[in-house]
PDB file of N, CA and C and ligand atoms in Angstrom:
ATOM      1  N   MET Q 233      15.366 -11.763   9.377  1.00  0.00           N
ATOM      2  CA  MET Q 233      14.292 -11.041   8.669  1.00  0.00           C
ATOM      3  C   MET Q 233      12.994 -10.999   9.111  1.00  0.00           C
ATOM      4  N   ALA Q 234      12.257  -9.803   9.023  1.00  0.00           N
ATOM      5  CA  ALA Q 234      10.980  -9.660   9.630  1.00  0.00           C
ATOM      6  C   ALA Q 234      10.189 -10.875   9.070  1.00  0.00           C
ATOM      7  N   ASP Q 235       9.017 -10.869   9.738  1.00  0.00           N
ATOM      8  CA  ASP Q 235       7.787 -11.911   9.247  1.00  0.00           C
ATOM      9  C   ASP Q 235       7.073 -10.942   8.350  1.00  0.00           C
ATOM     10  N   VAL Q 236       7.207  -9.768   8.299  1.00  0.00           N
ATOM     11  CA  VAL Q 236       6.293  -9.165   7.668  1.00  0.00           C
ATOM     12  C   VAL Q 236       6.904  -7.898   6.698  1.00  0.00           C
ATOM     13  N   THR Q 237       6.931  -7.436   5.645  1.00  0.00           N
ATOM     14  CA  THR Q 237       7.759  -6.562   5.002  1.00  0.00           C
ATOM     15  C   THR Q 237       6.916  -5.740   4.076  1.00  0.00           C
ATOM     16  N   ILE Q 238       7.170  -4.553   3.807  1.00  0.00           N
ATOM     17  CA  ILE Q 238       6.579  -3.777   3.387  1.00  0.00           C
ATOM     18  C   ILE Q 238       7.292  -2.829   2.364  1.00  0.00           C
ATOM     19  N   ASP Q 239       7.407  -3.201   0.875  1.00  0.00           N
ATOM     20  CA  ASP Q 239       7.946  -2.523  -0.207  1.00  0.00           C
ATOM     21  C   ASP Q 239       7.484  -1.568  -0.817  1.00  0.00           C
ATOM     22  N   ILE Q 240       7.982  -0.408  -1.064  1.00  0.00           N
ATOM     23  CA  ILE Q 240       7.455   0.762  -1.454  1.00  0.00           C
ATOM     24  C   ILE Q 240       7.834   0.724  -3.179  1.00  0.00           C
ATOM     25  N   ILE Q 241       6.908   0.657  -3.876  1.00  0.00           N
ATOM     26  CA  ILE Q 241       7.034   0.703  -5.287  1.00  0.00           C
ATOM     27  C   ILE Q 241       6.725   1.925  -5.931  1.00  0.00           C
ATOM     28  N   LYS Q 242       8.168   2.228  -6.516  1.00  0.00           N
ATOM     29  CA  LYS Q 242       8.138   3.748  -7.522  1.00  0.00           C
ATOM     30  C   LYS Q 242       6.908   3.975  -7.943  1.00  0.00           C
ATOM     31  N   ASN Q 243       6.549   5.229  -7.558  1.00  0.00           N
ATOM     32  CA  ASN Q 243       5.282   5.718  -8.071  1.00  0.00           C
ATOM     33  C   ASN Q 243       3.874   4.613  -8.061  1.00  0.00           C
ATOM     34  N   GLY Q 244       4.203   3.874  -7.068  1.00  0.00           N
ATOM     35  CA  GLY Q 244       3.198   2.951  -7.333  1.00  0.00           C
ATOM     36  C   GLY Q 244       2.612   2.467  -5.870  1.00  0.00           C
ATOM     37  N   PRO Q 245       2.317   1.160  -5.690  1.00  0.00           N
ATOM     38  CA  PRO Q 245       1.573   1.002  -4.351  1.00  0.00           C
ATOM     39  C   PRO Q 245       2.641   0.467  -3.133  1.00  0.00           C
ATOM     40  N   LEU Q 246       2.116   0.160  -2.025  1.00  0.00           N
ATOM     41  CA  LEU Q 246       2.753  -0.423  -0.964  1.00  0.00           C
ATOM     42  C   LEU Q 246       2.597  -2.165  -0.980  1.00  0.00           C
ATOM     43  N   ILE Q 247       3.700  -2.585  -1.001  1.00  0.00           N
ATOM     44  CA  ILE Q 247       3.407  -4.272  -1.143  1.00  0.00           C
ATOM     45  C   ILE Q 247       3.694  -4.800   0.073  1.00  0.00           C
ATOM     46  N   VAL Q 248       2.783  -5.373   0.727  1.00  0.00           N
ATOM     47  CA  VAL Q 248       2.849  -5.937   2.301  1.00  0.00           C
ATOM     48  C   VAL Q 248       2.940  -7.334   2.213  1.00  0.00           C
ATOM     49  N   LYS Q 249       3.882  -8.037   2.497  1.00  0.00           N
ATOM     50  CA  LYS Q 249       4.141  -9.527   2.647  1.00  0.00           C
ATOM     51  C   LYS Q 249       4.221  -9.974   3.575  1.00  0.00           C
ATOM     52  N   GLY Q 250       3.699 -10.980   4.082  1.00  0.00           N
ATOM     53  CA  GLY Q 250       3.732 -11.682   5.764  1.00  0.00           C
ATOM     54  C   GLY Q 250       2.135 -11.882   6.302  1.00  0.00           C
ATOM     55  N   PRO Q 251       2.302 -12.059   7.498  1.00  0.00           N
ATOM     56  CA  PRO Q 251       0.967 -12.339   8.217  1.00  0.00           C
ATOM     57  C   PRO Q 251       0.709 -11.379   8.772  1.00  0.00           C
ATOM     58  N   VAL Q 252      -0.346 -10.681   8.222  1.00  0.00           N
ATOM     59  CA  VAL Q 252      -0.986  -9.432   8.550  1.00  0.00           C
ATOM     60  C   VAL Q 252      -2.570  -9.306   8.585  1.00  0.00           C
ATOM     61  N   GLU Q 253      -2.982  -8.513   9.371  1.00  0.00           N
ATOM     62  CA  GLU Q 253      -4.322  -8.486   9.410  1.00  0.00           C
ATOM     63  C   GLU Q 253      -4.903  -7.081   8.835  1.00  0.00           C
ATOM     64  N   LEU Q 254      -5.688  -7.007   7.979  1.00  0.00           N
ATOM     65  CA  LEU Q 254      -6.061  -5.700   7.133  1.00  0.00           C
ATOM     66  C   LEU Q 254      -7.278  -5.318   7.654  1.00  0.00           C
ATOM     67  N   LYS Q 255      -7.609  -4.038   8.416  1.00  0.00           N
ATOM     68  CA  LYS Q 255      -9.197  -3.919   8.606  1.00  0.00           C
ATOM     69  C   LYS Q 255      -9.472  -2.692   8.035  1.00  0.00           C
ATOM     70  N   ASP Q 256     -10.884  -2.408   7.893  1.00  0.00           N
ATOM     71  CA  ASP Q 256     -11.338  -1.129   7.333  1.00  0.00           C
ATOM     72  C   ASP Q 256     -11.415  -0.314   8.835  1.00  0.00           C
ATOM     73  N   SER Q 257     -12.140   1.060   8.586  1.00  0.00           N
ATOM     74  CA  SER Q 257     -12.412   1.805   9.610  1.00  0.00           C
ATOM     75  C   SER Q 257     -13.378   1.600  10.805  1.00  0.00           C
ATOM     76  N   GLU Q 258     -14.392   0.507  10.369  1.00  0.00           N
ATOM     77  CA  GLU Q 258     -15.107   0.193  11.404  1.00  0.00           C
ATOM     78  C   GLU Q 258     -14.789  -1.315  12.103  1.00  0.00           C
ATOM     79  N   GLY Q 259     -13.339  -1.806  11.795  1.00  0.00           N
ATOM     80  CA  GLY Q 259     -12.852  -2.902  12.193  1.00  0.00           C
ATOM     81  C   GLY Q 259     -12.953  -4.205  11.486  1.00  0.00           C
ATOM     82  N   LYS Q 260     -13.673  -4.017  10.243  1.00  0.00           N
ATOM     83  CA  LYS Q 260     -14.112  -5.481   9.393  1.00  0.00           C
ATOM     84  C   LYS Q 260     -12.765  -5.790   8.575  1.00  0.00           C
ATOM     85  N   ALA Q 261     -12.361  -7.083   8.751  1.00  0.00           N
ATOM     86  CA  ALA Q 261     -11.488  -7.578   8.458  1.00  0.00           C
ATOM     87  C   ALA Q 261     -11.436  -7.633   6.835  1.00  0.00           C
ATOM     88  N   TYR Q 262     -10.510  -7.537   6.152  1.00  0.00           N
ATOM     89  CA  TYR Q 262     -10.484  -8.192   4.599  1.00  0.00           C
ATOM     90  C   TYR Q 262      -9.847  -9.480   4.837  1.00  0.00           C
ATOM     91  N   PRO Q 263     -10.361 -10.394   3.822  1.00  0.00           N
ATOM     92  CA  PRO Q 263      -9.722 -11.627   3.631  1.00  0.00           C
ATOM     93  C   PRO Q 263      -8.398 -11.592   3.688  1.00  0.00           C
ATOM     94  N   ALA Q 264      -7.872 -12.604   4.396  1.00  0.00           N
ATOM     95  CA  ALA Q 264      -6.065 -12.544   4.497  1.00  0.00           C
ATOM     96  C   ALA Q 264      -5.415 -12.800   3.161  1.00  0.00           C
ATOM     97  N   GLN Q 265      -4.565 -12.174   2.935  1.00  0.00           N
ATOM     98  CA  GLN Q 265      -3.774 -12.793   1.940  1.00  0.00           C
ATOM     99  C   GLN Q 265      -2.317 -12.511   2.029  1.00  0.00           C
ATOM    100  N   ALA Q 266      -1.312 -13.387   1.627  1.00  0.00           N
ATOM    101  CA  ALA Q 266       0.172 -13.640   1.800  1.00  0.00           C
ATOM    102  C   ALA Q 266       0.668 -12.128   1.283  1.00  0.00           C
ATOM    103  N   ARG Q 267       0.337 -11.780   0.185  1.00  0.00           N
ATOM    104  CA  ARG Q 267       0.463 -10.478  -0.532  1.00  0.00           C
ATOM    105  C   ARG Q 267      -0.296  -9.793  -0.695  1.00  0.00           C
ATOM    106  N   MET Q 268      -0.354  -8.216  -0.622  1.00  0.00           N
ATOM    107  CA  MET Q 268      -1.167  -7.405  -0.594  1.00  0.00           C
ATOM    108  C   MET Q 268      -0.468  -6.108  -1.314  1.00  0.00           C
ATOM    109  N   ALA Q 269      -1.157  -5.425  -2.329  1.00  0.00           N
ATOM    110  CA  ALA Q 269      -0.830  -4.346  -3.100  1.00  0.00           C
ATOM    111  C   ALA Q 269      -1.696  -3.233  -2.671  1.00  0.00           C
ATOM    112  N   LEU Q 270      -1.277  -2.252  -1.634  1.00  0.00           N
ATOM    113  CA  LEU Q 270      -2.142  -1.109  -0.967  1.00  0.00           C
ATOM    114  C   LEU Q 270      -2.021   0.236  -1.802  1.00  0.00           C
ATOM    115  N   CYS Q 271      -3.101   0.708  -2.047  1.00  0.00           N
ATOM    116  CA  CYS Q 271      -2.885   1.910  -2.983  1.00  0.00           C
ATOM    117  C   CYS Q 271      -2.608   3.094  -2.407  1.00  0.00           C
ATOM    118  N   ARG Q 272      -1.379   3.702  -2.657  1.00  0.00           N
ATOM    119  CA  ARG Q 272      -0.767   4.921  -1.930  1.00  0.00           C
ATOM    120  C   ARG Q 272      -1.046   6.301  -2.830  1.00  0.00           C
ATOM    121  N   CYS Q 273      -1.943   6.101  -4.201  1.00  0.00           N
ATOM    122  CA  CYS Q 273      -2.035   7.325  -5.184  1.00  0.00           C
ATOM    123  C   CYS Q 273      -3.469   7.995  -4.958  1.00  0.00           C
ATOM    124  N   GLY Q 274      -4.275   6.839  -4.148  1.00  0.00           N
ATOM    125  CA  GLY Q 274      -5.734   7.365  -3.748  1.00  0.00           C
ATOM    126  C   GLY Q 274      -6.679   7.426  -4.887  1.00  0.00           C
ATOM    127  N   ALA Q 275      -6.437   6.650  -5.870  1.00  0.00           N
ATOM    128  CA  ALA Q 275      -7.163   6.888  -7.390  1.00  0.00           C
ATOM    129  C   ALA Q 275      -7.892   5.321  -7.578  1.00  0.00           C
ATOM    130  N   SER Q 276      -7.576   4.447  -6.711  1.00  0.00           N
ATOM    131  CA  SER Q 276      -7.966   3.084  -6.716  1.00  0.00           C
ATOM    132  C   SER Q 276      -9.415   2.814  -6.781  1.00  0.00           C
ATOM    133  N   THR Q 277     -10.106   2.487  -7.619  1.00  0.00           N
ATOM    134  CA  THR Q 277     -11.371   2.001  -7.431  1.00  0.00           C
ATOM    135  C   THR Q 277     -11.902   0.839  -6.845  1.00  0.00           C
ATOM    136  N   GLU Q 278     -10.507   0.062  -6.162  1.00  0.00           N
ATOM    137  CA  GLU Q 278     -10.652  -0.960  -5.309  1.00  0.00           C
ATOM    138  C   GLU Q 278      -9.951  -1.012  -3.964  1.00  0.00           C
ATOM    139  N   LYS Q 279      -9.961   0.605  -3.529  1.00  0.00           N
ATOM    140  CA  LYS Q 279      -9.518   0.606  -2.212  1.00  0.00           C
ATOM    141  C   LYS Q 279      -9.588  -0.303  -0.900  1.00  0.00           C
ATOM    142  N   PRO Q 280      -8.904  -0.852  -0.366  1.00  0.00           N
ATOM    143  CA  PRO Q 280      -7.677   0.085  -0.124  1.00  0.00           C
ATOM    144  C   PRO Q 280      -6.415  -0.776  -0.755  1.00  0.00           C
ATOM    145  N   PHE Q 281      -7.109  -1.741  -1.999  1.00  0.00           N
ATOM    146  CA  PHE Q 281      -5.959  -2.240  -2.941  1.00  0.00           C
ATOM    147  C   PHE Q 281      -5.926  -1.653  -4.100  1.00  0.00           C
ATOM    148  N   CYS Q 282      -4.509  -1.582  -4.711  1.00  0.00           N
ATOM    149  CA  CYS Q 282      -4.368  -0.978  -5.600  1.00  0.00           C
ATOM    150  C   CYS Q 282      -4.758  -1.846  -6.880  1.00  0.00           C
ATOM    151  N   ASP Q 283      -5.558  -0.915  -8.050  1.00  0.00           N
ATOM    152  CA  ASP Q 283      -5.904  -1.372  -9.181  1.00  0.00           C
ATOM    153  C   ASP Q 283      -5.018  -1.168 -10.659  1.00  0.00           C
ATOM    154  N   GLY Q 284      -4.163  -0.577 -10.528  1.00  0.00           N
ATOM    155  CA  GLY Q 284      -3.045  -0.205 -11.542  1.00  0.00           C
ATOM    156  C   GLY Q 284      -3.594   1.067 -12.029  1.00  0.00           C
ATOM    157  N   THR Q 285      -4.498   1.954 -11.112  1.00  0.00           N
ATOM    158  CA  THR Q 285      -4.888   3.423 -11.676  1.00  0.00           C
ATOM    159  C   THR Q 285      -3.609   4.270 -11.954  1.00  0.00           C
ATOM    160  N   HIS Q 286      -2.711   4.113 -10.659  1.00  0.00           N
ATOM    161  CA  HIS Q 286      -1.601   4.970 -10.540  1.00  0.00           C
ATOM    162  C   HIS Q 286      -0.971   5.409 -11.987  1.00  0.00           C
ATOM    163  N   SER Q 287      -0.785   4.205 -12.778  1.00  0.00           N
ATOM    164  CA  SER Q 287       0.032   4.286 -13.780  1.00  0.00           C
ATOM    165  C   SER Q 287      -0.794   5.078 -14.764  1.00  0.00           C
ATOM    166  N   LYS Q 288      -1.664   5.233 -14.924  1.00  0.00           N
ATOM    167  CA  LYS Q 288      -2.845   5.676 -15.890  1.00  0.00           C
ATOM    168  C   LYS Q 288      -2.808   7.526 -15.585  1.00  0.00           C
ATOM    169  N   ILE Q 289      -2.559   7.622 -14.399  1.00  0.00           N
ATOM    170  CA  ILE Q 289      -2.930   9.066 -13.879  1.00  0.00           C
ATOM    171  C   ILE Q 289      -1.395   9.718 -13.464  1.00  0.00           C
ATOM    172  N   GLY Q 290      -0.350   9.106 -14.011  1.00  0.00           N
ATOM    173  CA  GLY Q 290       0.997   9.564 -13.533  1.00  0.00           C
ATOM    174  C   GLY Q 290       1.365  10.034 -12.194  1.00  0.00           C
ATOM    175  N   PHE Q 291       0.759   9.172 -11.292  1.00  0.00           N
ATOM    176  CA  PHE Q 291       1.113   9.296 -10.107  1.00  0.00           C
ATOM    177  C   PHE Q 291       2.499   9.103  -9.560  1.00  0.00           C
ATOM    178  N   GLN Q 292       3.010  10.311  -8.843  1.00  0.00           N
ATOM    179  CA  GLN Q 292       4.632  10.162  -8.652  1.00  0.00           C
ATOM    180  C   GLN Q 292       4.515  10.623  -7.321  1.00  0.00           C
ATOM    181  N   ALA Q 293       5.516   9.733  -6.651  1.00  0.00           N
ATOM    182  CA  ALA Q 293       5.589  10.107  -4.956  1.00  0.00           C
ATOM    183  C   ALA Q 293       7.009   9.913  -4.439  1.00  0.00           C
ATOM    184  N   ALA Q 294       7.361  10.422  -3.390  1.00  0.00           N
ATOM    185  CA  ALA Q 294       8.708  10.559  -2.626  1.00  0.00           C
ATOM    186  C   ALA Q 294       8.930   8.960  -2.728  1.00  0.00           C
ATOM    187  N   GLU Q 295      10.221   8.671  -2.896  1.00  0.00           N
ATOM    188  CA  GLU Q 295      10.721   7.358  -2.666  1.00  0.00           C
ATOM    189  C   GLU Q 295      11.692   7.146  -1.250  1.00  0.00           C
ATOM    190  N   ARG Q 296      12.131   8.110  -0.929  1.00  0.00           N
ATOM    191  CA  ARG Q 296      13.029   7.771   0.446  1.00  0.00           C
ATOM    192  C   ARG Q 296      12.072   8.467   1.599  1.00  0.00           C
ATOM    193  N   ALA Q 297      12.532   7.673   2.757  1.00  0.00           N
ATOM    194  CA  ALA Q 297      11.972   8.033   4.025  1.00  0.00           C
ATOM    195  C   ALA Q 297      12.645   9.924   4.203  1.00  0.00           C
ATOM    196  N   VAL Q 298      11.613  10.503   4.689  1.00  0.00           N
ATOM    197  CA  VAL Q 298      12.128  11.900   5.070  1.00  0.00           C
ATOM    198  C   VAL Q 298      12.225  12.330   6.639  1.00  0.00           C
ATOM    199  N   PRO Q 299      13.376  12.043   7.100  1.00  0.00           N
ATOM    200  CA  PRO Q 299      13.252  12.371   8.450  1.00  0.00           C
ATOM    201  C   PRO Q 299      12.504  13.320   9.173  1.00  0.00           C
ATOM    202  N   GLU Q 300      12.291  14.534   8.711  1.00  0.00           N
ATOM    203  CA  GLU Q 300      11.504  15.404   9.173  1.00  0.00           C
ATOM    204  C   GLU Q 300      10.073  15.070   8.979  1.00  0.00           C
ATOM    205  N   SER Q 301       9.629  13.789   8.516  1.00  0.00           N
ATOM    206  CA  SER Q 301       8.260  13.622   8.369  1.00  0.00           C
ATOM    207  C   SER Q 301       7.865  12.601   9.713  1.00  0.00           C
ATOM    208  N   ALA Q 302       8.868  11.925  10.202  1.00  0.00           N
ATOM    209  CA  ALA Q 302       8.663  10.844  11.126  1.00  0.00           C
ATOM    210  C   ALA Q 302       7.967  11.137  11.905  1.00  0.00           C
ATOM    211  N   GLU Q 303       6.962  10.338  12.461  1.00  0.00           N
ATOM    212  CA  GLU Q 303       5.893  10.701  13.789  1.00  0.00           C
ATOM    213  C   GLU Q 303       6.720  10.721  14.909  1.00  0.00           C
ATOM    214  N   GLY Q 304       6.475  11.352  16.057  1.00  0.00           N
ATOM    215  CA  GLY Q 304       7.152  11.350  17.560  1.00  0.00           C
ATOM    216  C   GLY Q 304       7.172  12.673  18.081  1.00  0.00           C
TER     217      GLY Q 304
HETATM  218  S1  FES N 155      -1.409   2.932  -6.179  1.00  0.00           S
HETATM  219 FE1  FES N 155      -2.012   1.575  -7.593  1.00  0.00          FE
HETATM  220  S2  FES N 155      -4.027   2.450  -7.610  1.00  0.00           S
HETATM  221 FE2  FES N 155      -3.249   3.682  -6.442  1.00  0.00          FE
END
């Protein structure tokens, strides 16, 4: 099993578990956490973290990978 896993929550955040370093656009690191919920809806007031707003706004997202969307 990988040291780091990312779980996609249905119509919710990305749950990142494991030893990762999260930095903002200027390279400033956030305090390390073993488990983080990252906002996927764009509406959190605590970005990049999820604050639960996704459920209040009715966020709906694709749940499965779309082959045509892969980078490369
Ligand atoms: S995914 Fe939870 S607030 Fe955006």
